[in-house]
Short mmCIF file of C-alpha atoms in Angstrom, two decimals:
data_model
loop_
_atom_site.label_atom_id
_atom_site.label_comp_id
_atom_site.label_asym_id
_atom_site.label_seq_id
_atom_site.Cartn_x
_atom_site.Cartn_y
_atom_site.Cartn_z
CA UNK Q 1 10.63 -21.88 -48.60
CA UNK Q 2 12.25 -21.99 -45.00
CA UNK Q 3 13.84 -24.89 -44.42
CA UNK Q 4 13.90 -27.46 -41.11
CA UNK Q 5 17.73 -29.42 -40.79
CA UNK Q 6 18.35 -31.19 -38.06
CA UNK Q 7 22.30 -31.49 -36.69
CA UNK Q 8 23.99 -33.99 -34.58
CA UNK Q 9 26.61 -33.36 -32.31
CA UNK Q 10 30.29 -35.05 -33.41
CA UNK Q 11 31.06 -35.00 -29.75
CA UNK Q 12 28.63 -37.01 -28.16
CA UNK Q 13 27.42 -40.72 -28.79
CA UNK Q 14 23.93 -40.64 -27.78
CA UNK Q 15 21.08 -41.20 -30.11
CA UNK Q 16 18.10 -38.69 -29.81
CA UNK Q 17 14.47 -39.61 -31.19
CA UNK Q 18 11.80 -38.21 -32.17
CA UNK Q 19 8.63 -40.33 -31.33
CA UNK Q 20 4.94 -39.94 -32.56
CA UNK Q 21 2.09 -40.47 -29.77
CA UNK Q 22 0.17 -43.41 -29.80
CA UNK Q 23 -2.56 -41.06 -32.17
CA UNK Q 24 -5.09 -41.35 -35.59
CA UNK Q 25 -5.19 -37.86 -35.88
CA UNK Q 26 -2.72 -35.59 -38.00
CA UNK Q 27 -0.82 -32.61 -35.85
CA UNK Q 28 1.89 -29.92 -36.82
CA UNK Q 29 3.75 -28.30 -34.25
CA UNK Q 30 4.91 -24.82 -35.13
CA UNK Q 31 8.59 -23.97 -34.26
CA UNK Q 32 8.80 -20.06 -33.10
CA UNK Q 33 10.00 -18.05 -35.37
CA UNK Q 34 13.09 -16.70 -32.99
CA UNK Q 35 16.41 -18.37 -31.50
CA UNK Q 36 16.68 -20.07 -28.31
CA UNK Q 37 16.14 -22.97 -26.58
CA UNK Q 38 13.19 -26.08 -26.93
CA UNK Q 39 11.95 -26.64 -23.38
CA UNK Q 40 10.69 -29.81 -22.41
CA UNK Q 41 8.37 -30.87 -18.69
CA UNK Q 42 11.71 -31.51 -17.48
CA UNK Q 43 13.52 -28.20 -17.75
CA UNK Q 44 14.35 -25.91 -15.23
CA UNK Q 45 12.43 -22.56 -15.40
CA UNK Q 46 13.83 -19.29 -14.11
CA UNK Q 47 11.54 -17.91 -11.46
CA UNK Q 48 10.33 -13.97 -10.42
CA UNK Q 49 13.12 -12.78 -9.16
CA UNK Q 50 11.25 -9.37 -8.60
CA UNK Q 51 11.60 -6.91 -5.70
CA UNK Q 52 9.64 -8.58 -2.36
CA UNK Q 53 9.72 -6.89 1.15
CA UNK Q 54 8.89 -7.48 4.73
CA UNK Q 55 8.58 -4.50 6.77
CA UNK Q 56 6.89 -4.08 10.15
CA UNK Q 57 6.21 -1.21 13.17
CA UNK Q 58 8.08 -1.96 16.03
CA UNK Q 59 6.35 -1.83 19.19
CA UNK Q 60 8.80 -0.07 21.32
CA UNK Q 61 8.01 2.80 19.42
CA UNK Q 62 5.09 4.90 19.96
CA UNK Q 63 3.58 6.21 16.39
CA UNK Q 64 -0.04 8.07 17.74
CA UNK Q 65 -2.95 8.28 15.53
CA UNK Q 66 -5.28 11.59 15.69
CA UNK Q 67 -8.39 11.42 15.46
CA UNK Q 68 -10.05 11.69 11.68
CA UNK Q 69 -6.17 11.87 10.64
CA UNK Q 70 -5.23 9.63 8.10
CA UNK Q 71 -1.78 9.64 9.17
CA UNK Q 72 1.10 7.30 7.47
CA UNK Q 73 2.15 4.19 9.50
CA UNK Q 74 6.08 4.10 9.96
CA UNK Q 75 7.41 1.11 9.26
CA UNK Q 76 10.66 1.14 10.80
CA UNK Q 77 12.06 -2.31 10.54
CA UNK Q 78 12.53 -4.91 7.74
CA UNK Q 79 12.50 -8.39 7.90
CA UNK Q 80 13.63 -8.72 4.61
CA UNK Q 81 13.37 -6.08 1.49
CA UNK Q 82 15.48 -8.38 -1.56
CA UNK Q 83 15.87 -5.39 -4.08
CA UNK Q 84 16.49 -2.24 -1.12
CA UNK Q 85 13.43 -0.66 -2.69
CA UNK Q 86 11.45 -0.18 1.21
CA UNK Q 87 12.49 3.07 2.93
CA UNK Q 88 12.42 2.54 6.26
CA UNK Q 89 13.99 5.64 7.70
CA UNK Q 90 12.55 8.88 5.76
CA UNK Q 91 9.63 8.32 4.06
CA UNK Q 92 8.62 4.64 4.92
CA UNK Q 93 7.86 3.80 1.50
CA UNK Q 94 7.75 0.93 -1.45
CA UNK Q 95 9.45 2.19 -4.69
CA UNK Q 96 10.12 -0.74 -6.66
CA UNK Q 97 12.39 -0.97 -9.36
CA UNK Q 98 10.93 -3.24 -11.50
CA UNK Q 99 7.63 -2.83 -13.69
CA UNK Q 100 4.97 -4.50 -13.18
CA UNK Q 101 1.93 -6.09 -11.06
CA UNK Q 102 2.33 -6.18 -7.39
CA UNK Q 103 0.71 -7.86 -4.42
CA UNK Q 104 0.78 -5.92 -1.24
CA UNK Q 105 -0.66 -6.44 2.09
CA UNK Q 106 -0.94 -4.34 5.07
CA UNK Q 107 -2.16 -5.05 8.45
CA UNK Q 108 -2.39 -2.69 11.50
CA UNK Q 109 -3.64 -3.02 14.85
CA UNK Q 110 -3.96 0.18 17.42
CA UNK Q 111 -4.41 -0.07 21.21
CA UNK Q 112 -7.77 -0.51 22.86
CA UNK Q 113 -9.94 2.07 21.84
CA UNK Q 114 -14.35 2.39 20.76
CA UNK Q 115 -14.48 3.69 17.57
CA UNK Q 116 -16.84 4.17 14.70
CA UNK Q 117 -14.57 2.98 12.19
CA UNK Q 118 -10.61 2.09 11.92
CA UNK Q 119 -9.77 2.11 8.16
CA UNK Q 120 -6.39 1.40 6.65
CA UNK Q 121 -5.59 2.29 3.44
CA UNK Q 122 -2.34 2.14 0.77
CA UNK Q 123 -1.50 5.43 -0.43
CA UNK Q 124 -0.29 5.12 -4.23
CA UNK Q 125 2.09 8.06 -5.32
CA UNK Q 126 0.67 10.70 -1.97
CA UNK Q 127 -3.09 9.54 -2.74
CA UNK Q 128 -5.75 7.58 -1.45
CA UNK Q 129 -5.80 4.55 -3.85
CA UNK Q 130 -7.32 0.98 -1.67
CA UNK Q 131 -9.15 1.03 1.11
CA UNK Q 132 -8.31 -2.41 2.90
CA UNK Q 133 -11.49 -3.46 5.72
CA UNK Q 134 -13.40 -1.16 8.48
CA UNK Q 135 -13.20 -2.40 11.52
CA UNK Q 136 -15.80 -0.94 13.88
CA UNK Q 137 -15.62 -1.51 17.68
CA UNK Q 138 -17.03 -0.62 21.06
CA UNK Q 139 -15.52 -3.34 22.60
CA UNK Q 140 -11.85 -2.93 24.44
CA UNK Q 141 -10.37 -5.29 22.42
CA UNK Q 142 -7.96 -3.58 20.43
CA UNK Q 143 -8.81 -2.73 16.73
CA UNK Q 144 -7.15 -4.21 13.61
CA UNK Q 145 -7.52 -3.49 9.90
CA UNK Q 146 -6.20 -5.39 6.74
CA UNK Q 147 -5.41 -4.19 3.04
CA UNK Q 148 -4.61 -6.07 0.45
CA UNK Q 149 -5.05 -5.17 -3.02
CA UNK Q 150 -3.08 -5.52 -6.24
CA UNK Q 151 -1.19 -2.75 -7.60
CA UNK Q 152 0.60 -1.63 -11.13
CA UNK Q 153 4.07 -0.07 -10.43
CA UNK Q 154 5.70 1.54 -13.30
CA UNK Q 155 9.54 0.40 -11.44
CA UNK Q 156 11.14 4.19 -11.08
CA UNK Q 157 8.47 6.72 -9.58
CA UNK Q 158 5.24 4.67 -8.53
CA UNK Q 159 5.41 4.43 -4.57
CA UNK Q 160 3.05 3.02 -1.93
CA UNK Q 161 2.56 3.68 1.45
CA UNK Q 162 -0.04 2.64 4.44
CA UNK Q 163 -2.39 5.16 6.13
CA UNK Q 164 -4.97 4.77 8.58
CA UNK Q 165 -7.60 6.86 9.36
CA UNK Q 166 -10.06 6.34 13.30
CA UNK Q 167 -12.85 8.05 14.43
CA UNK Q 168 -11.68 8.27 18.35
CA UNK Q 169 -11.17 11.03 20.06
CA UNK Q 170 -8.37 10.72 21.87
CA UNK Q 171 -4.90 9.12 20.38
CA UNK Q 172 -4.35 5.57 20.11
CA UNK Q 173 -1.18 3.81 19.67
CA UNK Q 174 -0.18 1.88 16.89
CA UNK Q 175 0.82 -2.22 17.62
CA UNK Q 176 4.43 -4.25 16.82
CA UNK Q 177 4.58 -7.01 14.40
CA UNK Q 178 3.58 -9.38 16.18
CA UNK Q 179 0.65 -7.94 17.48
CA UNK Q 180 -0.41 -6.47 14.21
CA UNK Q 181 2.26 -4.02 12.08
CA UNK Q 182 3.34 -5.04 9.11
CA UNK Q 183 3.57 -4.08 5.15
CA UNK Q 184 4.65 -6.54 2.80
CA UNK Q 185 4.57 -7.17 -1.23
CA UNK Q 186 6.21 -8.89 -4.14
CA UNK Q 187 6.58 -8.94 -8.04
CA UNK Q 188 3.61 -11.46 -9.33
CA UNK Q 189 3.92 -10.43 -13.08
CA UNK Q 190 6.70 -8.23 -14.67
CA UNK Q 191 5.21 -6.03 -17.35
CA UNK F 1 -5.78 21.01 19.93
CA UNK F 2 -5.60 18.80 17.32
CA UNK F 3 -6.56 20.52 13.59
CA UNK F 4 -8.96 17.91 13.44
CA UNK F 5 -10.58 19.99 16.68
CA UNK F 6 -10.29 23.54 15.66
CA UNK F 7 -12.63 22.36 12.31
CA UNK F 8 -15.11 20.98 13.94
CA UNK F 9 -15.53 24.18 16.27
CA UNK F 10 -15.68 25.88 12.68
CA UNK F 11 -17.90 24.14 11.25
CA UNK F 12 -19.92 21.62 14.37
CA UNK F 13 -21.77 20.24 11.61
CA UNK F 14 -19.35 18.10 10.12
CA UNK F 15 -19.21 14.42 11.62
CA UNK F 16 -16.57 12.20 11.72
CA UNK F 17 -17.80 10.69 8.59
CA UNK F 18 -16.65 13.45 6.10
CA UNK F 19 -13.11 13.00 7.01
CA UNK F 20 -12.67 9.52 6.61
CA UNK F 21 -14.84 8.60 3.75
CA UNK F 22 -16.73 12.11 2.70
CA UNK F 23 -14.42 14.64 0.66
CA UNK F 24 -12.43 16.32 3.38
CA UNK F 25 -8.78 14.72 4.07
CA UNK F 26 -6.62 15.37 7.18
CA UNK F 27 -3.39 13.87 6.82
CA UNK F 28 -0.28 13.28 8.80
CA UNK F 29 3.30 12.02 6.56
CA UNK F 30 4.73 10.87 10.13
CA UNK F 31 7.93 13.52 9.12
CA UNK F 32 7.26 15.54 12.12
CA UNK F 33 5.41 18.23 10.00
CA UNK F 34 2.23 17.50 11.75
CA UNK F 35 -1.46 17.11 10.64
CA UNK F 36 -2.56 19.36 7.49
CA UNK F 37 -5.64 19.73 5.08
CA UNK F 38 -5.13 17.29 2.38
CA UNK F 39 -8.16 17.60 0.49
CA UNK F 40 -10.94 19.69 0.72
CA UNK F 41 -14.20 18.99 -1.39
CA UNK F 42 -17.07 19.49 0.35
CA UNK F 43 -19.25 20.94 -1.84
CA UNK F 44 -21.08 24.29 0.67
CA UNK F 45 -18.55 25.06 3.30
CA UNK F 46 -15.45 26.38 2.00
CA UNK F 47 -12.05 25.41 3.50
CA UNK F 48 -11.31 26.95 6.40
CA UNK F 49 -8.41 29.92 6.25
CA UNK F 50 -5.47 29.92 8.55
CA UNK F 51 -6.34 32.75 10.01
CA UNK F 52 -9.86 30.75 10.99
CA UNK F 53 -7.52 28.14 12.25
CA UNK F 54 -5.46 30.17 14.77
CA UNK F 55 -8.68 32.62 15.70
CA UNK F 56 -10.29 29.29 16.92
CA UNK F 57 -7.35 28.18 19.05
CA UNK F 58 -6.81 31.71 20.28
CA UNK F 59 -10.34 31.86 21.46
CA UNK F 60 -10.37 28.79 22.88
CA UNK F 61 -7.16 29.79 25.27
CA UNK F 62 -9.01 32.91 26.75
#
């Protein structure tokens, strides 16, 4: 039989009780069977710490879109990237380092144009993998398109990127990120 | 003229459709490389050569 011993501590001179709930009803609370520390309502609980970026197109820049191309958006800039896992100078890229689920959002906006369709999409490892919202227009009012999805990483190879693909036929020019640039993500759930 | 162009004067039947949610991809990395064939899955025409490719902007210079 296991046993349950409870020690004091010579050093201090507090007394520490344990009190039953104001309750008819018989209860047994199960220790875990592994070493550490009780935590109570009280205690302070370590948060994600994962890998989170901000990265965004900057609108001095000209990045052109060809028609039917789905053609990568360069991020260039980062508002913040905690773990250095965004490249913003070769590949324009999210490689995090840690495993697990991911939340990452995308928005771009292009320069007045009538299109079909104006799609924007993360790439996951070179592929196709979400499709964020088609955004149709005739109007001059200049397009914008939003992905969002959540993504499995594996933390060494897995990387994601943002395409977007327009109907028009003649080049359009991607926005800043104010106007409508950005990629940005964070850890939700380690594996 | 974009390579987006010189397969549509291959093939005029195509719409804009098939390349953004049919089973033809165009793509562009942004590394300078330019725009190149992707994917190509359309299930009767067959992916056009390169030598299709420069005829078509050959011709269309004369």
């Amino acid at each position: 039989m296991s046993k349950v011993s409870i020690k004091g501590n010579p050093s201090g001179t507090g007394n520490f009780s344990i009190e039953a709930p104001n309750s008819n009803v018989d209860r047994t609370l199960n220790l875990p069977d592994e070493a550490g520390t009780v935590l109570t309502s009280s205690s302070s609980i370590t948060q994600n710490n994962g890998p989170a970026f901000d990265a965004y197109h900057l609108s001095s820049i000209s990045t052109f879109i060809g028609a039917s191309v789905f053609t990568k958006i360069p991020f260039q800039s980062k508002e913040f990237d905690t773990d250095d896992c965004f490249d913003n100078v070769t590949n324009y890229r999210f490689t995090p380092t840690v495993a697990g689920y991911y939340q990452l959002n995308a928005v771009v906006a292009v320069s007045d144009v009538n299109s079909d369709f104006f799609l924007s999409t993360i790439y996951k490892n070179g592929s196709r993998f979400r499709d964020g919202c088609n955004f149709p227009t005739t109007s001059e009012a200049g397009p914008v398109s939003n992905v969002s999805s959540l993504v499995y990483a594996n933390g060494t190879t897995d990387y994601f990127e943002i395409y977007v693909i327009i109907e028009a036929s003649t080049n359009v020019d991607v926005g800043g990120a104010e106007s409508g640039g950005y990629f940005n993500g964070s850890l939700v759930r380690s594996e | 003229m974009t390579l987006h162009d010189k397969i549509i004067l291959i093939y005029p039947e195509l719409s804009s459709y098939n390349f953004a949610f049919g089973d033809i991809t165009l793509q562009n990395d942004s590394d300078g490389r330019g725009d190149y064939i992707a994917k190509w899955e359309h299930p009767t025409l067959p992916k056009p050569t390169q030598e299709q490719l420069d005829a078509v902007e050959g011709s269309s210079n004369e």
